[in-house]
GROMACS .gro file of C-alpha atoms in nm:
model
  445
    1UNK     CA    1   8.525  -0.842  21.720
    2UNK     CA    2   8.192  -0.851  21.551
    3UNK     CA    3   7.892  -0.996  21.706
    4UNK     CA    4   7.803  -1.243  21.415
    5UNK     CA    5   7.600  -1.546  21.532
    6UNK     CA    6   7.807  -1.835  21.666
    7UNK     CA    7   7.933  -2.095  21.407
    8UNK     CA    8   7.722  -2.429  21.443
    9UNK     CA    9   7.855  -2.735  21.649
   10UNK     CA   10   8.019  -2.870  21.341
   11UNK     CA   11   8.217  -2.560  21.280
   12UNK     CA   12   8.312  -2.560  21.670
   13UNK     CA   13   8.433  -2.932  21.628
   14UNK     CA   14   8.631  -2.843  21.321
   15UNK     CA   15   8.801  -2.564  21.476
   16UNK     CA   16   8.885  -2.755  21.805
   17UNK     CA   17   9.029  -3.020  21.605
   18UNK     CA   18   9.246  -2.763  21.426
   19UNK     CA   19   9.345  -2.594  21.749
   20UNK     CA   20   9.420  -2.919  21.912
   21UNK     CA   21   9.629  -3.072  21.629
   22UNK     CA   22   9.843  -2.774  21.634
   23UNK     CA   23   9.864  -2.658  21.996
   24UNK     CA   24   9.945  -2.988  22.155
   25UNK     CA   25  10.266  -3.054  21.974
   26UNK     CA   26  10.381  -2.691  21.999
   27UNK     CA   27  10.342  -2.700  22.382
   28UNK     CA   28  10.569  -3.017  22.372
   29UNK     CA   29  10.819  -2.832  22.170
   30UNK     CA   30  10.794  -2.515  22.393
   31UNK     CA   31  10.863  -2.707  22.690
   32UNK     CA   32  11.137  -2.898  22.550
   33UNK     CA   33  11.332  -2.577  22.476
   34UNK     CA   34  11.406  -2.490  22.843
   35UNK     CA   35  11.543  -2.830  22.918
   36UNK     CA   36  11.852  -2.791  22.738
   37UNK     CA   37  11.938  -2.535  22.993
   38UNK     CA   38  11.824  -2.740  23.274
   39UNK     CA   39  12.030  -3.028  23.135
   40UNK     CA   40  12.337  -2.801  23.104
   41UNK     CA   41  12.287  -2.662  23.472
   42UNK     CA   42  12.246  -3.018  23.624
   43UNK     CA   43  12.573  -3.132  23.437
   44UNK     CA   44  12.779  -2.835  23.512
   45UNK     CA   45  12.650  -2.800  23.869
   46UNK     CA   46  12.850  -3.099  23.963
   47UNK     CA   47  13.186  -2.926  23.835
   48UNK     CA   48  13.144  -2.668  24.105
   49UNK     CA   49  12.965  -2.346  24.221
   50UNK     CA   50  13.191  -2.104  24.014
   51UNK     CA   51  13.114  -2.309  23.682
   52UNK     CA   52  12.736  -2.310  23.752
   53UNK     CA   53  12.744  -1.954  23.839
   54UNK     CA   54  12.931  -1.867  23.528
   55UNK     CA   55  12.685  -2.086  23.325
   56UNK     CA   56  12.387  -1.902  23.477
   57UNK     CA   57  12.536  -1.566  23.355
   58UNK     CA   58  12.626  -1.681  23.007
   59UNK     CA   59  12.270  -1.858  22.979
   60UNK     CA   60  12.114  -1.536  23.056
   61UNK     CA   61  12.281  -1.339  22.779
   62UNK     CA   62  12.241  -1.602  22.544
   63UNK     CA   63  11.867  -1.643  22.610
   64UNK     CA   64  11.816  -1.281  22.592
   65UNK     CA   65  11.982  -1.265  22.249
   66UNK     CA   66  11.795  -1.530  22.103
   67UNK     CA   67  11.446  -1.422  22.252
   68UNK     CA   68  11.505  -1.067  22.102
   69UNK     CA   69  11.500  -1.265  21.761
   70UNK     CA   70  11.182  -1.446  21.825
   71UNK     CA   71  11.001  -1.246  21.569
   72UNK     CA   72  11.204  -1.483  21.311
   73UNK     CA   73  10.950  -1.750  21.393
   74UNK     CA   74  10.646  -1.529  21.453
   75UNK     CA   75  10.677  -1.326  21.115
   76UNK     CA   76  10.761  -1.630  20.931
   77UNK     CA   77  10.469  -1.810  21.041
   78UNK     CA   78  10.203  -1.557  20.948
   79UNK     CA   79  10.356  -1.484  20.620
   80UNK     CA   80  10.392  -1.859  20.529
   81UNK     CA   81  10.050  -1.943  20.645
   82UNK     CA   82   9.881  -1.681  20.426
   83UNK     CA   83  10.050  -1.824  20.104
   84UNK     CA   84   9.932  -2.173  20.217
   85UNK     CA   85   9.584  -2.034  20.241
   86UNK     CA   86   9.611  -1.877  19.902
   87UNK     CA   87   9.708  -2.223  19.763
   88UNK     CA   88  10.057  -2.116  19.666
   89UNK     CA   89  10.312  -2.368  19.836
   90UNK     CA   90  10.609  -2.250  19.618
   91UNK     CA   91  10.570  -1.897  19.722
   92UNK     CA   92  10.509  -1.999  20.089
   93UNK     CA   93  10.813  -2.213  20.099
   94UNK     CA   94  11.005  -1.923  19.906
   95UNK     CA   95  10.903  -1.681  20.184
   96UNK     CA   96  11.011  -1.932  20.443
   97UNK     CA   97  11.378  -1.934  20.293
   98UNK     CA   98  11.385  -1.579  20.290
   99UNK     CA   99  11.327  -1.571  20.691
  100UNK     CA  100  11.593  -1.845  20.708
  101UNK     CA  101  11.852  -1.642  20.528
  102UNK     CA  102  11.766  -1.350  20.745
  103UNK     CA  103  11.842  -1.567  21.044
  104UNK     CA  104  12.167  -1.684  20.934
  105UNK     CA  105  12.271  -1.325  20.833
  106UNK     CA  106  12.166  -1.202  21.193
  107UNK     CA  107  12.330  -1.503  21.365
  108UNK     CA  108  12.651  -1.418  21.188
  109UNK     CA  109  12.638  -1.062  21.306
  110UNK     CA  110  12.573  -1.167  21.666
  111UNK     CA  111  12.865  -1.386  21.666
  112UNK     CA  112  13.092  -1.090  21.540
  113UNK     CA  113  12.966  -0.884  21.822
  114UNK     CA  114  12.977  -1.143  22.098
  115UNK     CA  115  13.309  -1.276  22.055
  116UNK     CA  116  13.524  -0.974  22.128
  117UNK     CA  117  13.276  -0.827  22.377
  118UNK     CA  118  13.223  -1.136  22.609
  119UNK     CA  119  13.442  -1.030  22.880
  120UNK     CA  120  13.267  -0.689  22.887
  121UNK     CA  121  12.901  -0.850  22.879
  122UNK     CA  122  13.000  -1.076  23.151
  123UNK     CA  123  13.117  -0.794  23.370
  124UNK     CA  124  12.786  -0.603  23.314
  125UNK     CA  125  12.606  -0.886  23.471
  126UNK     CA  126  12.830  -0.859  23.770
  127UNK     CA  127  13.008  -1.208  23.762
  128UNK     CA  128  13.261  -1.260  24.035
  129UNK     CA  129  13.634  -1.310  23.979
  130UNK     CA  130  13.596  -1.678  24.023
  131UNK     CA  131  13.281  -1.739  23.784
  132UNK     CA  132  13.383  -1.467  23.508
  133UNK     CA  133  13.627  -1.698  23.336
  134UNK     CA  134  13.374  -1.976  23.313
  135UNK     CA  135  13.114  -1.751  23.184
  136UNK     CA  136  13.323  -1.595  22.915
  137UNK     CA  137  13.436  -1.954  22.800
  138UNK     CA  138  13.077  -2.073  22.772
  139UNK     CA  139  12.955  -1.740  22.620
  140UNK     CA  140  13.217  -1.753  22.351
  141UNK     CA  141  13.171  -2.114  22.249
  142UNK     CA  142  12.791  -2.106  22.284
  143UNK     CA  143  12.770  -1.791  22.061
  144UNK     CA  144  12.904  -2.007  21.768
  145UNK     CA  145  12.560  -2.187  21.782
  146UNK     CA  146  12.345  -1.872  21.757
  147UNK     CA  147  12.309  -1.890  21.391
  148UNK     CA  148  12.180  -2.243  21.419
  149UNK     CA  149  11.941  -2.126  21.724
  150UNK     CA  150  11.817  -1.850  21.501
  151UNK     CA  151  11.767  -2.081  21.194
  152UNK     CA  152  11.570  -2.314  21.416
  153UNK     CA  153  11.333  -2.022  21.505
  154UNK     CA  154  11.288  -1.920  21.135
  155UNK     CA  155  11.244  -2.273  21.019
  156UNK     CA  156  10.997  -2.337  21.317
  157UNK     CA  157  10.806  -2.060  21.174
  158UNK     CA  158  10.810  -2.205  20.825
  159UNK     CA  159  10.664  -2.533  20.941
  160UNK     CA  160  10.405  -2.380  21.171
  161UNK     CA  161  10.299  -2.167  20.882
  162UNK     CA  162  10.267  -2.499  20.668
  163UNK     CA  163  10.029  -2.607  20.954
  164UNK     CA  164  10.301  -2.865  21.084
  165UNK     CA  165  10.389  -2.847  21.460
  166UNK     CA  166  10.468  -3.224  21.497
  167UNK     CA  167  10.798  -3.200  21.329
  168UNK     CA  168  10.929  -2.919  21.558
  169UNK     CA  169  10.834  -3.135  21.843
  170UNK     CA  170  11.024  -3.443  21.716
  171UNK     CA  171  11.320  -3.217  21.647
  172UNK     CA  172  11.322  -3.075  21.995
  173UNK     CA  173  11.295  -3.409  22.160
  174UNK     CA  174  11.589  -3.521  21.947
  175UNK     CA  175  11.784  -3.222  22.010
  176UNK     CA  176  11.733  -3.250  22.386
  177UNK     CA  177  11.837  -3.633  22.383
  178UNK     CA  178  12.146  -3.539  22.200
  179UNK     CA  179  12.239  -3.231  22.415
  180UNK     CA  180  12.214  -3.464  22.732
  181UNK     CA  181  12.434  -3.738  22.557
  182UNK     CA  182  12.688  -3.501  22.437
  183UNK     CA  183  12.702  -3.303  22.755
  184UNK     CA  184  12.784  -3.610  22.970
  185UNK     CA  185  13.036  -3.727  22.696
  186UNK     CA  186  13.225  -3.408  22.663
  187UNK     CA  187  13.187  -3.285  23.022
  188UNK     CA  188  13.324  -3.588  23.191
  189UNK     CA  189  13.415  -3.828  22.915
  190UNK     CA  190  13.646  -3.592  22.737
  191UNK     CA  191  13.711  -3.402  23.065
  192UNK     CA  192  13.631  -3.073  22.892
  193UNK     CA  193  13.454  -2.936  23.179
  194UNK     CA  194  13.225  -2.625  23.118
  195UNK     CA  195  13.371  -2.595  22.753
  196UNK     CA  196  13.242  -2.948  22.686
  197UNK     CA  197  12.893  -2.844  22.788
  198UNK     CA  198  12.905  -2.552  22.562
  199UNK     CA  199  13.031  -2.736  22.278
  200UNK     CA  200  12.769  -3.027  22.340
  201UNK     CA  201  12.489  -2.767  22.309
  202UNK     CA  202  12.629  -2.600  22.000
  203UNK     CA  203  12.656  -2.950  21.823
  204UNK     CA  204  12.286  -3.026  21.917
  205UNK     CA  205  12.179  -2.680  21.802
  206UNK     CA  206  12.347  -2.727  21.485
  207UNK     CA  207  12.217  -3.078  21.435
  208UNK     CA  208  11.854  -2.938  21.494
  209UNK     CA  209  11.898  -2.665  21.248
  210UNK     CA  210  12.037  -2.930  20.982
  211UNK     CA  211  11.713  -3.135  21.060
  212UNK     CA  212  11.510  -2.812  20.996
  213UNK     CA  213  11.693  -2.750  20.658
  214UNK     CA  214  11.662  -3.095  20.549
  215UNK     CA  215  11.269  -3.072  20.568
  216UNK     CA  216  11.256  -2.733  20.417
  217UNK     CA  217  11.487  -2.803  20.142
  218UNK     CA  218  11.312  -3.110  20.049
  219UNK     CA  219  10.975  -2.926  20.032
  220UNK     CA  220  11.127  -2.654  19.829
  221UNK     CA  221  11.270  -2.889  19.563
  222UNK     CA  222  10.952  -3.085  19.560
  223UNK     CA  223  10.735  -2.753  19.494
  224UNK     CA  224  11.016  -2.595  19.272
  225UNK     CA  225  11.098  -2.317  19.511
  226UNK     CA  226  11.410  -2.143  19.469
  227UNK     CA  227  11.690  -2.176  19.761
  228UNK     CA  228  11.886  -1.903  19.683
  229UNK     CA  229  11.891  -1.583  19.877
  230UNK     CA  230  11.682  -1.301  19.755
  231UNK     CA  231  11.757  -0.956  19.880
  232UNK     CA  232  11.408  -0.819  19.824
  233UNK     CA  233  11.268  -1.100  20.023
  234UNK     CA  234  11.507  -1.077  20.288
  235UNK     CA  235  11.456  -0.705  20.329
  236UNK     CA  236  11.085  -0.757  20.332
  237UNK     CA  237  11.138  -1.026  20.611
  238UNK     CA  238  11.323  -0.780  20.819
  239UNK     CA  239  11.068  -0.514  20.787
  240UNK     CA  240  10.804  -0.748  20.883
  241UNK     CA  241  11.006  -0.833  21.170
  242UNK     CA  242  11.100  -0.489  21.308
  243UNK     CA  243  10.748  -0.411  21.476
  244UNK     CA  244  10.751  -0.768  21.642
  245UNK     CA  245  11.106  -0.654  21.755
  246UNK     CA  246  10.966  -0.359  21.931
  247UNK     CA  247  10.688  -0.568  22.087
  248UNK     CA  248  10.948  -0.821  22.221
  249UNK     CA  249  11.176  -0.558  22.361
  250UNK     CA  250  10.900  -0.359  22.515
  251UNK     CA  251  10.788  -0.687  22.696
  252UNK     CA  252  11.154  -0.776  22.803
  253UNK     CA  253  11.172  -0.425  22.962
  254UNK     CA  254  10.852  -0.502  23.142
  255UNK     CA  255  10.989  -0.809  23.282
  256UNK     CA  256  11.331  -0.644  23.390
  257UNK     CA  257  11.155  -0.362  23.557
  258UNK     CA  258  10.935  -0.631  23.765
  259UNK     CA  259  11.272  -0.787  23.854
  260UNK     CA  260  11.440  -0.464  23.946
  261UNK     CA  261  11.164  -0.343  24.158
  262UNK     CA  262  11.155  -0.698  24.336
  263UNK     CA  263  11.511  -0.667  24.397
  264UNK     CA  264  11.452  -0.353  24.576
  265UNK     CA  265  11.194  -0.482  24.798
  266UNK     CA  266  11.471  -0.715  24.954
  267UNK     CA  267  11.607  -1.058  24.935
  268UNK     CA  268  11.295  -1.237  25.052
  269UNK     CA  269  11.091  -1.060  24.802
  270UNK     CA  270  11.312  -1.101  24.501
  271UNK     CA  271  11.332  -1.486  24.588
  272UNK     CA  272  10.971  -1.510  24.606
  273UNK     CA  273  10.930  -1.321  24.283
  274UNK     CA  274  11.159  -1.552  24.091
  275UNK     CA  275  10.958  -1.858  24.196
  276UNK     CA  276  10.637  -1.691  24.095
  277UNK     CA  277  10.805  -1.565  23.764
  278UNK     CA  278  10.916  -1.942  23.686
  279UNK     CA  279  10.558  -2.059  23.746
  280UNK     CA  280  10.416  -1.771  23.545
  281UNK     CA  281  10.645  -1.873  23.246
  282UNK     CA  282  10.547  -2.216  23.292
  283UNK     CA  283  10.182  -2.127  23.227
  284UNK     CA  284  10.267  -1.910  22.949
  285UNK     CA  285  10.413  -2.232  22.745
  286UNK     CA  286  10.047  -2.369  22.778
  287UNK     CA  287   9.892  -2.051  22.677
  288UNK     CA  288  10.144  -1.980  22.403
  289UNK     CA  289  10.084  -2.310  22.248
  290UNK     CA  290   9.742  -2.200  22.168
  291UNK     CA  291   9.872  -1.852  22.044
  292UNK     CA  292  10.099  -2.057  21.793
  293UNK     CA  293   9.798  -2.235  21.669
  294UNK     CA  294   9.614  -1.895  21.615
  295UNK     CA  295   9.913  -1.772  21.432
  296UNK     CA  296   9.919  -2.069  21.168
  297UNK     CA  297   9.526  -2.109  21.136
  298UNK     CA  298   9.445  -1.713  21.125
  299UNK     CA  299   9.698  -1.683  20.857
  300UNK     CA  300   9.582  -1.966  20.648
  301UNK     CA  301   9.208  -1.830  20.672
  302UNK     CA  302   9.301  -1.471  20.554
  303UNK     CA  303   9.507  -1.622  20.298
  304UNK     CA  304   9.236  -1.819  20.166
  305UNK     CA  305   9.019  -1.490  20.171
  306UNK     CA  306   8.775  -1.639  20.431
  307UNK     CA  307   8.725  -1.337  20.647
  308UNK     CA  308   8.426  -1.509  20.819
  309UNK     CA  309   8.618  -1.809  20.899
  310UNK     CA  310   8.889  -1.609  21.064
  311UNK     CA  311   8.649  -1.427  21.275
  312UNK     CA  312   8.494  -1.757  21.373
  313UNK     CA  313   8.806  -1.916  21.470
  314UNK     CA  314   8.924  -1.624  21.655
  315UNK     CA  315   8.605  -1.619  21.870
  316UNK     CA  316   8.661  -1.992  21.924
  317UNK     CA  317   9.040  -1.937  22.045
  318UNK     CA  318   8.939  -1.652  22.281
  319UNK     CA  319   8.695  -1.920  22.446
  320UNK     CA  320   8.979  -2.167  22.452
  321UNK     CA  321   9.203  -1.894  22.614
  322UNK     CA  322   8.958  -1.806  22.884
  323UNK     CA  323   8.890  -2.173  22.969
  324UNK     CA  324   9.257  -2.258  22.977
  325UNK     CA  325   9.317  -1.967  23.192
  326UNK     CA  326   9.038  -2.071  23.443
  327UNK     CA  327   9.183  -2.439  23.461
  328UNK     CA  328   9.562  -2.306  23.490
  329UNK     CA  329   9.440  -2.066  23.768
  330UNK     CA  330   9.262  -2.335  23.956
  331UNK     CA  331   9.562  -2.563  23.921
  332UNK     CA  332   9.797  -2.289  24.083
  333UNK     CA  333   9.553  -2.260  24.371
  334UNK     CA  334   9.503  -2.635  24.437
  335UNK     CA  335   9.841  -2.757  24.363
  336UNK     CA  336  10.028  -2.465  24.574
  337UNK     CA  337  10.094  -2.697  24.883
  338UNK     CA  338  10.272  -2.946  24.671
  339UNK     CA  339  10.500  -2.714  24.439
  340UNK     CA  340  10.598  -2.430  24.694
  341UNK     CA  341  10.803  -2.652  24.914
  342UNK     CA  342  10.987  -2.784  24.592
  343UNK     CA  343  11.118  -2.433  24.542
  344UNK     CA  344  11.183  -2.312  24.908
  345UNK     CA  345  11.170  -2.436  25.252
  346UNK     CA  346  11.201  -2.086  25.398
  347UNK     CA  347  10.889  -1.997  25.583
  348UNK     CA  348  10.938  -1.635  25.542
  349UNK     CA  349  10.976  -1.672  25.147
  350UNK     CA  350  10.669  -1.889  25.140
  351UNK     CA  351  10.444  -1.637  25.340
  352UNK     CA  352  10.566  -1.369  25.110
  353UNK     CA  353  10.505  -1.580  24.808
  354UNK     CA  354  10.159  -1.719  24.873
  355UNK     CA  355   9.935  -1.392  24.842
  356UNK     CA  356  10.121  -1.305  24.538
  357UNK     CA  357  10.080  -1.645  24.384
  358UNK     CA  358   9.684  -1.613  24.445
  359UNK     CA  359   9.687  -1.296  24.241
  360UNK     CA  360   9.848  -1.473  23.945
  361UNK     CA  361   9.599  -1.762  23.974
  362UNK     CA  362   9.325  -1.485  23.947
  363UNK     CA  363   9.484  -1.331  23.659
  364UNK     CA  364   9.513  -1.646  23.452
  365UNK     CA  365   9.197  -1.596  23.245
  366UNK     CA  366   9.306  -1.270  23.148
  367UNK     CA  367   9.655  -1.409  23.026
  368UNK     CA  368   9.452  -1.669  22.838
  369UNK     CA  369   9.271  -1.394  22.626
  370UNK     CA  370   9.611  -1.194  22.594
  371UNK     CA  371   9.804  -1.489  22.455
  372UNK     CA  372   9.525  -1.591  22.230
  373UNK     CA  373   9.446  -1.248  22.082
  374UNK     CA  374   9.838  -1.191  22.041
  375UNK     CA  375   9.860  -1.497  21.834
  376UNK     CA  376   9.554  -1.398  21.615
  377UNK     CA  377   9.697  -1.060  21.552
  378UNK     CA  378  10.037  -1.186  21.480
  379UNK     CA  379   9.878  -1.443  21.225
  380UNK     CA  380   9.702  -1.150  21.071
  381UNK     CA  381  10.045  -0.981  21.014
  382UNK     CA  382   9.919  -0.694  21.237
  383UNK     CA  383  10.287  -0.630  21.381
  384UNK     CA  384  10.259  -0.245  21.374
  385UNK     CA  385   9.950  -0.245  21.609
  386UNK     CA  386  10.118  -0.510  21.851
  387UNK     CA  387  10.426  -0.282  21.864
  388UNK     CA  388  10.219   0.023  21.952
  389UNK     CA  389   9.985  -0.173  22.194
  390UNK     CA  390  10.303  -0.288  22.392
  391UNK     CA  391  10.482   0.025  22.429
  392UNK     CA  392  10.155   0.176  22.542
  393UNK     CA  393  10.145  -0.106  22.787
  394UNK     CA  394  10.504  -0.046  22.900
  395UNK     CA  395  10.430   0.325  22.964
  396UNK     CA  396  10.120   0.243  23.191
  397UNK     CA  397  10.325  -0.033  23.377
  398UNK     CA  398  10.645   0.134  23.440
  399UNK     CA  399  10.532   0.421  23.668
  400UNK     CA  400  10.286   0.195  23.840
  401UNK     CA  401  10.551  -0.066  23.927
  402UNK     CA  402  10.824   0.178  24.020
  403UNK     CA  403  10.571   0.352  24.282
  404UNK     CA  404  10.527   0.013  24.455
  405UNK     CA  405  10.858   0.043  24.684
  406UNK     CA  406  10.798   0.419  24.711
  407UNK     CA  407  10.439   0.364  24.855
  408UNK     CA  408  10.563   0.082  25.078
  409UNK     CA  409  10.402  -0.211  24.866
  410UNK     CA  410  10.533  -0.552  24.883
  411UNK     CA  411  10.550  -0.840  24.633
  412UNK     CA  412  10.185  -0.877  24.609
  413UNK     CA  413  10.141  -0.505  24.518
  414UNK     CA  414  10.410  -0.578  24.237
  415UNK     CA  415  10.222  -0.875  24.104
  416UNK     CA  416   9.898  -0.648  24.101
  417UNK     CA  417  10.073  -0.425  23.886
  418UNK     CA  418  10.163  -0.707  23.664
  419UNK     CA  419   9.806  -0.799  23.648
  420UNK     CA  420   9.734  -0.447  23.550
  421UNK     CA  421   9.994  -0.481  23.263
  422UNK     CA  422   9.812  -0.775  23.135
  423UNK     CA  423   9.463  -0.614  23.160
  424UNK     CA  424   9.592  -0.325  22.963
  425UNK     CA  425   9.727  -0.571  22.708
  426UNK     CA  426   9.383  -0.743  22.698
  427UNK     CA  427   9.200  -0.416  22.635
  428UNK     CA  428   9.425  -0.298  22.373
  429UNK     CA  429   9.410  -0.650  22.178
  430UNK     CA  430   9.036  -0.692  22.251
  431UNK     CA  431   8.964  -0.355  22.098
  432UNK     CA  432   9.170  -0.431  21.789
  433UNK     CA  433   8.985  -0.760  21.737
  434UNK     CA  434   8.644  -0.594  21.782
  435UNK     CA  435   8.737  -0.334  21.517
  436UNK     CA  436   8.804  -0.580  21.256
  437UNK     CA  437   9.075  -0.385  21.137
  438UNK     CA  438   9.316  -0.694  21.127
  439UNK     CA  439   9.108  -0.884  20.887
  440UNK     CA  440   9.309  -0.824  20.591
  441UNK     CA  441   9.254  -1.095  20.324
  442UNK     CA  442   9.512  -1.213  20.050
  443UNK     CA  443   9.839  -1.394  20.007
  444UNK     CA  444  10.014  -1.092  20.141
  445UNK     CA  445   9.879  -0.822  20.387
   0.00000   0.00000   0.00000
């Protein structure tokens, strides 16, 4: 990152207003997403333990499938924002439609794979004989909603690129409310059991996709953008998403290795690890909201050929990331007596959890920088570098993490390895930001 003079106070305030206007609604939408699973779990949990276990297995498979395709949101945000910055709204919406068509194609392909392989997938996850039928039922029905879920990802990227994070928040809230009502009505009112929960979620997801499509199609008609699928545009969207797919898969591999190592440490350690991972994910929502703002704002500045403005907002967002990390770390430390008992009453788990939790608290400022710079480089369309950096991070993390049980380390040592992973990410992203090679202006990269 260049050492140019800091922007004047008025520029700081302008950037702050932009960041807040985009990040706060984005945070609300991010938090609303996991509430779908929480509602399903709460309702299905009253049907019985096998049903809840089946839901847990199916939900893990579905969330993995959807998270793999999160590039639909990331790549679309950057591409649309560039064209918005260039002042070409019809091209921006046309780019967004290419992403939506790609989402539909991928969603149909996932259904074609999931329906016949559902029993095999459930078996791989080690489902018991009593839970497996429920998991297969939920997985097969819920897979029908995957195209809608992927359309929601792509359309969310379109609206973020258009600098609109409020609509995704409203749609997420409405989807959550509809999901809750449908689940109660179909599970208990219609007496459909776990199948009712799956159908309720699918209907809610389809409703969300329809709401997004209504907004995007209305914008396309207003600006004269074509709605027809364009093979070249869809292919370009897929190519832009490949590096981000590699990045996402590498990150998922890191999290899977960490969980596998924790499992080898024993039941107490893996229980404590899951609690910490849940809290770590929660803090990630707050930091990811800033990253989403970064994707949209940076893409717009670069599309407008404003390289200096992009560098200035990058610096300001790094300051936001550090400050947010410090605040989150302090909250983790100060609030630990309140939230630890909510997760477990086992004193052994609590004792194992505490020192590792303090490591997580200390690492939050690092995480703040990582999330922000990740968003900045995504907004710049720097996917190939992000993919290479994450593969390097995985290569550093994997041997260190796998040595933890070999050398007699415990959960705290594992989370020091996770902190090392975040530090490597920060260094690779910081180096790229300082180099300025990400600053490529124009309507396309």
